[in-house]
Coordinates of C-alpha atoms in Angstrom, one line a residue:
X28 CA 1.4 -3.9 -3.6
X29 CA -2.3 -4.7 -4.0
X30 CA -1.3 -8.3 -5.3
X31 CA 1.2 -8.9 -2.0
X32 CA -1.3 -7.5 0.4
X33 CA -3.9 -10.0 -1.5
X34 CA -1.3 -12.7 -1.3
X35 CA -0.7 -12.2 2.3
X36 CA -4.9 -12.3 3.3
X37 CA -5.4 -15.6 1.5
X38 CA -2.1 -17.4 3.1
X39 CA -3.4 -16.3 6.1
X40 CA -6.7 -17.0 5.5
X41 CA -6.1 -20.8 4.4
X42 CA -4.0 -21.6 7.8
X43 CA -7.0 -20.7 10.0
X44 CA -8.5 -23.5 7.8
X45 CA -5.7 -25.7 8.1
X46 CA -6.1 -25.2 12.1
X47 CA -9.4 -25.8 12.2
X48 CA -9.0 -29.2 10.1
X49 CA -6.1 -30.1 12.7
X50 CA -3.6 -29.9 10.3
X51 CA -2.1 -26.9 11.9
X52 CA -1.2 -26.5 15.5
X53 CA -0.9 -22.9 15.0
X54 CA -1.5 -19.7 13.6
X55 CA -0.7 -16.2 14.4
X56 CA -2.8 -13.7 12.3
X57 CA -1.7 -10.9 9.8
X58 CA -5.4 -9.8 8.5
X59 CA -6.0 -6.2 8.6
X60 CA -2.5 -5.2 8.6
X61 CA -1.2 -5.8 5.7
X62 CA -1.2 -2.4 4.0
X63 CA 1.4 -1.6 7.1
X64 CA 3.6 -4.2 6.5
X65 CA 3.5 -4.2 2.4
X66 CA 4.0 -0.6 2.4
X67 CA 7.0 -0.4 4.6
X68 CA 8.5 -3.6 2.7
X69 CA 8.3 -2.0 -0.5
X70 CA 11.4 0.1 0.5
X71 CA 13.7 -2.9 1.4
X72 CA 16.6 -4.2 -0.6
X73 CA 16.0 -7.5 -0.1
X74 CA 19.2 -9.4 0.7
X75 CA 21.2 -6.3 1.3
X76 CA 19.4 -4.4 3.6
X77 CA 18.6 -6.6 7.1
X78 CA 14.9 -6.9 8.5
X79 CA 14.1 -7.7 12.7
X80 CA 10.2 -8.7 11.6
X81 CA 7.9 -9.6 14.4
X82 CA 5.6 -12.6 14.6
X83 CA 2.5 -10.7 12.4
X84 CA 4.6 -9.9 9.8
X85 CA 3.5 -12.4 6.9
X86 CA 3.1 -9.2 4.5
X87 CA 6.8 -8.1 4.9
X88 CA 8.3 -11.3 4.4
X89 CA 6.1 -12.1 1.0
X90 CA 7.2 -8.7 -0.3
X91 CA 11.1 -10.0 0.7
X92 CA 10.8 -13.4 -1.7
X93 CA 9.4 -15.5 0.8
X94 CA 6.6 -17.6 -1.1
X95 CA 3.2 -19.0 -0.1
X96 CA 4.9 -22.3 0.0
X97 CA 7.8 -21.2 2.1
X98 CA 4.8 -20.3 4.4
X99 CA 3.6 -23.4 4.5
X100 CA 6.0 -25.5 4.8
X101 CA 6.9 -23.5 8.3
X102 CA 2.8 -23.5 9.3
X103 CA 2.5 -27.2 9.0
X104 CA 6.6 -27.7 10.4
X105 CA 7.6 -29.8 7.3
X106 CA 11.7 -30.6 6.5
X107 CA 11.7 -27.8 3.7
X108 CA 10.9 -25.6 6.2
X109 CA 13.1 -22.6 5.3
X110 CA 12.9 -21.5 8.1
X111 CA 14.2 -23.5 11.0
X112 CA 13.3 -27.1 9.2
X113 CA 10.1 -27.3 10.7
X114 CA 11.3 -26.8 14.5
X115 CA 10.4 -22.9 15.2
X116 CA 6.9 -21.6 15.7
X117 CA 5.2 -20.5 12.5
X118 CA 5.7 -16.4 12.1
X119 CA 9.4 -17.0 13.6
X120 CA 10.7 -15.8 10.0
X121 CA 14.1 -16.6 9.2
X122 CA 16.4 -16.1 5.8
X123 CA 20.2 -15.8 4.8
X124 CA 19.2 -14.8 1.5
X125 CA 17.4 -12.0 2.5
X126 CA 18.4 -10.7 5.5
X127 CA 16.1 -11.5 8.1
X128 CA 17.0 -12.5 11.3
X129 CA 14.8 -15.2 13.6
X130 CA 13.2 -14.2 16.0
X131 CA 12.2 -14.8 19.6
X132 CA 9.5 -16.0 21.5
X133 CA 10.0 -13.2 23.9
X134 CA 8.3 -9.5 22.5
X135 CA 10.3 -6.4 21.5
X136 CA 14.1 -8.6 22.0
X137 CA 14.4 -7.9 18.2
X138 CA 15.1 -4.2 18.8
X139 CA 18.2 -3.9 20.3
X140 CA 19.8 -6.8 18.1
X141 CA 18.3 -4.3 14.6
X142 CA 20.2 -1.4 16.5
X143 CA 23.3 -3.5 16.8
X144 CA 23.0 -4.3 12.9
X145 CA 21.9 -0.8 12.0
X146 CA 25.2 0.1 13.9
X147 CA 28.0 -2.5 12.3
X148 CA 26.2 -0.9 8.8
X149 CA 27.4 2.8 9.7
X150 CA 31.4 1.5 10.9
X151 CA 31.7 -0.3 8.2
X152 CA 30.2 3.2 6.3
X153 CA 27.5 1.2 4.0
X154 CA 24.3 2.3 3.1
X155 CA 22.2 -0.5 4.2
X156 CA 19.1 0.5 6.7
X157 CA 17.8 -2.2 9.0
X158 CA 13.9 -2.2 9.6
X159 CA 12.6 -3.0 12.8
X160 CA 8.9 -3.8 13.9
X161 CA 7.1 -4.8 16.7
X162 CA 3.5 -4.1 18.1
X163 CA 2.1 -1.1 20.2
X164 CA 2.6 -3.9 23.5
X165 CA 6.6 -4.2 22.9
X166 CA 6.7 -0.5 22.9
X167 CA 6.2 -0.9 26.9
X168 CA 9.3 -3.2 27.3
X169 CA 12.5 -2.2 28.4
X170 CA 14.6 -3.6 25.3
X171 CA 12.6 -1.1 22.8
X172 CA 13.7 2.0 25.0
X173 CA 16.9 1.0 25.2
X174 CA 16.6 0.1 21.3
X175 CA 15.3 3.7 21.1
X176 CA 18.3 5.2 22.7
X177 CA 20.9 3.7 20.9
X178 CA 19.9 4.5 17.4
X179 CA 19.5 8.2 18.6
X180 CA 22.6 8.4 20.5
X181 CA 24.6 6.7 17.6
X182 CA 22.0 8.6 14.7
X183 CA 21.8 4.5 13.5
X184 CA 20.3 3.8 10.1
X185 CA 17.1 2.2 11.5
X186 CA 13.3 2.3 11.0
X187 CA 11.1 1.3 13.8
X188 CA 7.9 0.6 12.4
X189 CA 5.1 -0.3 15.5
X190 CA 2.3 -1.5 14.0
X191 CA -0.4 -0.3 17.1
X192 CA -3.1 -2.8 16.3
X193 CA -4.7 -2.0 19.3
X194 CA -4.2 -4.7 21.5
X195 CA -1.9 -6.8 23.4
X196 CA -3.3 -10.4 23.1
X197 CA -6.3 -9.3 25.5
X198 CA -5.1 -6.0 26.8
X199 CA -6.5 -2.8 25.0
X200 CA -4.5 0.2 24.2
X201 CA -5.6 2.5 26.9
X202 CA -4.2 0.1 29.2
X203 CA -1.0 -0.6 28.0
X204 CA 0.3 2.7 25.9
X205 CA 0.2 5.6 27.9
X206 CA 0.6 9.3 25.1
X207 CA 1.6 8.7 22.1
X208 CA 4.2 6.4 21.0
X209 CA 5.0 8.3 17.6
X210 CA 6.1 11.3 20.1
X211 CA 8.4 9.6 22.0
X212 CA 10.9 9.8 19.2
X213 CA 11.4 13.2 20.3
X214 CA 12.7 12.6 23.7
X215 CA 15.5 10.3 21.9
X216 CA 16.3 13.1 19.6
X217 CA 14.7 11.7 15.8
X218 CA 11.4 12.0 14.3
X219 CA 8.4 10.3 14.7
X220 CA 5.6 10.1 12.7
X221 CA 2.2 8.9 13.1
X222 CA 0.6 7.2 10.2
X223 CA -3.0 5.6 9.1
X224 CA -2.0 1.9 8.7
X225 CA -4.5 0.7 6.6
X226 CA -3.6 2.9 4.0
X227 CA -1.0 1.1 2.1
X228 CA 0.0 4.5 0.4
X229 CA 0.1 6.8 3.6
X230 CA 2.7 4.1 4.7
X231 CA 4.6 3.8 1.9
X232 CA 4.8 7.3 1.7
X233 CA 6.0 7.9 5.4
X234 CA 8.5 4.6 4.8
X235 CA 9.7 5.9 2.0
X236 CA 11.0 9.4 3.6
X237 CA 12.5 7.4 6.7
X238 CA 14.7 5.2 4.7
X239 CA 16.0 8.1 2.7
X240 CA 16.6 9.9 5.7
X241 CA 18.7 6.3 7.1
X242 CA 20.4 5.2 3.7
X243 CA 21.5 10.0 3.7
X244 CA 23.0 9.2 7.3
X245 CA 20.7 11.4 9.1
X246 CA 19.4 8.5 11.5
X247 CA 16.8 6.8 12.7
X248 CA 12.8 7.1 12.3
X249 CA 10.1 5.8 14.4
X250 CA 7.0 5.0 12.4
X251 CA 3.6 4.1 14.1
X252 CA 1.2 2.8 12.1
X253 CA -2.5 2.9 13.1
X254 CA -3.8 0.3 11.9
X255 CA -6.2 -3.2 13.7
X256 CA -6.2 -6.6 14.1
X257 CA -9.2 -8.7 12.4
X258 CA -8.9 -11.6 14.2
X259 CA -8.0 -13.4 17.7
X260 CA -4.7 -12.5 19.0
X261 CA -3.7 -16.3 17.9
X262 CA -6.0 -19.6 17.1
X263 CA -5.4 -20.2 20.7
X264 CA -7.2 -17.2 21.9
X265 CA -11.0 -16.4 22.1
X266 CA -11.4 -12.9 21.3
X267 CA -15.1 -12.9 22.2
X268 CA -13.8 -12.7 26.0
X269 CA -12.3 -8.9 25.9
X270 CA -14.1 -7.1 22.5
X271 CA -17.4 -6.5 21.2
X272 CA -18.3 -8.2 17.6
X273 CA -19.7 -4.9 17.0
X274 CA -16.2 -3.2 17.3
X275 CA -14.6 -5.8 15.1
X276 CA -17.1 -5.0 12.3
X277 CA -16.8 -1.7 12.5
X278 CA -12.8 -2.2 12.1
X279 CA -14.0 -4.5 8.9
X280 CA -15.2 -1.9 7.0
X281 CA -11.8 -0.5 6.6
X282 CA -10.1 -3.2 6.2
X283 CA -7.0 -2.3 4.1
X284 CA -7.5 -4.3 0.8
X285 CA -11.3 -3.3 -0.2
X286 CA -9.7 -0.2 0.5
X287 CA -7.2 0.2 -1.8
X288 CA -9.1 -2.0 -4.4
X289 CA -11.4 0.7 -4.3
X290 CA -8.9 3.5 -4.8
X291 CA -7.1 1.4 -7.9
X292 CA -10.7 1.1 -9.6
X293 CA -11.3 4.5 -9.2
X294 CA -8.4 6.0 -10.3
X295 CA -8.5 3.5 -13.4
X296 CA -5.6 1.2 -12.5
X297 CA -7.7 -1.8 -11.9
X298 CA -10.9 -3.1 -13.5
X299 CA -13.2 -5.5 -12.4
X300 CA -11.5 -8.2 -15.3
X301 CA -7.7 -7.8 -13.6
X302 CA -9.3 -7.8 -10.0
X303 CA -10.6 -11.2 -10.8
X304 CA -7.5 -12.3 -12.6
X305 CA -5.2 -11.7 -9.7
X306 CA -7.6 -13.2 -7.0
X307 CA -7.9 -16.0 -8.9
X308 CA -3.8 -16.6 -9.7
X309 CA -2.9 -16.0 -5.9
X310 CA -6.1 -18.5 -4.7
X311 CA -4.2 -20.4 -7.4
X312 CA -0.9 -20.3 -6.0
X313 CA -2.2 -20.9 -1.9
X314 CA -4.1 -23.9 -2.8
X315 CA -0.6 -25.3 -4.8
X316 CA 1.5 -24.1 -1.8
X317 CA -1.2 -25.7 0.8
X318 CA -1.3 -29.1 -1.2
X319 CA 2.4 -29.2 -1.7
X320 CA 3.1 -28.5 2.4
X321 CA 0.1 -31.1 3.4
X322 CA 2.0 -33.8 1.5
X323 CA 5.8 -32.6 2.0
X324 CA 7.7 -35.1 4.7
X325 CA 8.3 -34.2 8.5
X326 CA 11.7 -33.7 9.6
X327 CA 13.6 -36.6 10.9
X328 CA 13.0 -37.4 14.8
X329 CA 16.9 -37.9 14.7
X330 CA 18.0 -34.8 13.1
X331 CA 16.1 -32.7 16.7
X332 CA 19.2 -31.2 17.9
X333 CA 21.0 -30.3 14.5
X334 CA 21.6 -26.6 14.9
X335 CA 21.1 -26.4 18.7
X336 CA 24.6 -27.5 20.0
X337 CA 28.0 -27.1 17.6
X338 CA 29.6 -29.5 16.2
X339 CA 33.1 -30.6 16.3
X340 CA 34.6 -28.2 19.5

């Protein structure tokens, strides 16, 4: 876990470079929630069970088989793009091989289509579990209620998993979640837990117990994961304008992977010698992916509509 959380800050961490050179048009952030996302993802069978990720959700799909290059490749748009070939906007994550489903533009539309999946899983009376995420903001949408009703009604092998980072783009919390999210499982008749997101273990542990509960037929779980986001809502956004530096170096000093680097040395599972190690393979491994996208070929002007009408009806 420490090594996909590590894998996931440095990917990260090299687009904002690759946006600030102009090489990348984009980038939508996953620092400071990656002990949320690894520690939910650890519980996944990847190719068997299905995952509804949202746009932050670099971590989960790294722990899936996605690779630093695969990452690439959809930052900078290139034809390898395993993705969508280079024509979706980077954290729109998309696999056959393992199960997770593009996603929209649009927040929290993901929900009811995981429901749906969570649903053909029980007729056909497999033990697959779907995992659906989503920030604190697409918790106020319509779609996640209905989501939410669904899987209770239908006791749907599903995990929501709300990673409250406490903001939507600009909006803070306390104006756009009113209570507690994690209790409004109740009112649609499962559990809800609340959990510390930045403690990769707390998470893993409560995503651990809601699968079981999914794959034993005893329904859905809604987890919500406390956890922050590091930076700007995207690169196109100037934080400065709605939070206080102060704040965001407060959040820093619980930033998820000093964290649990900390607890590893501690409990004598990692020493300064394998910390190093590992840094140094997975800076290794982003720089090869990086170079490898940089000089990988566009897609094809011509091909533009491949995939977007069908062919031969």
């Amino acid at each position: 876990m420490y090594r996909l959380m590590l894998l996931a800050r440095r990917v990260d961490e090299r687009s904002w470079i690759l946006n600030r050179q102009g090489k990348a048009a984009f980038v939508i952030s996953c620092q400071g929630q990656e002990a949320a996302q690894v520690g939910a993802a650890m519980h996944l069978r990847p190719g068997y069970d299905y995952v509804y990720p949202y746009y932050r959700d670099h971590g989960i799909v790294l722990t899936l088989g996605m690779t630093a290059r695969d990452e690439m490749l959809a930052l900078l748009a290139r034809e390898e793009d395993p993705n969508s070939g280079g024509r979706q906007m980077p954290g729109h994550f998309s696999s056959r091989e393992l199960n997770i489903v593009t996603a929209s533009a649009p927040i929290a539309v993901q929900f009811p289509q995981a429901v749906g999946s969570a649903l053909a899983f029980k007729m056909r009376g497999e033990d697959g579990v779907v995992l659906a995420c989503g920030g604190e903001a697409s918790t106020s949408e319509g779609d996640w209620h209905e989501a939410m009703n669904f899987a209770g009604v239908h006791g749907l092998p599903v995990v929501f998993l709300i990673q409250n980072n406490h903001y939507a783009i600009s909006v803070p919390e306390p104006l756009q979640v009113a209570g507690s999210i994690a209790r409004r499982a109740e009112g649609y008749g499962f559990p809800g837990v609340e959990v510390d997101g930045n403690d990769v273990l707390a998470v893993y542990e409560a995503a651990g117990e809601a699968f079981a509960r999914a794959r034993k037929g005893e329904g859905p779980t809604l987890i919500e994961a406390k956890t922050y986001r590091l930076t700007a809502h995207s690169s196109d956004d100037d934080d400065r304008r709605y939070r206080e530096r102060e704040e965001v170096e407060q959040w820093r000093l619980k930033d998820p992977i000093p964290r649990f680097e900390r607890y590893l040395m501690e409990n004598g599972v990692l020493d300064e010698a394998a910390r190093d190690r590992i840094d140094a393979e997975v800076r290794e491994e982003v720089r090869e992916a990086s170079e490898y996208a940089e000089n990988a070929p566009v897609a094809d002007p011509d091909s533009v509509l491949e995939g977007v009408y069908a062919e031969g009806v």
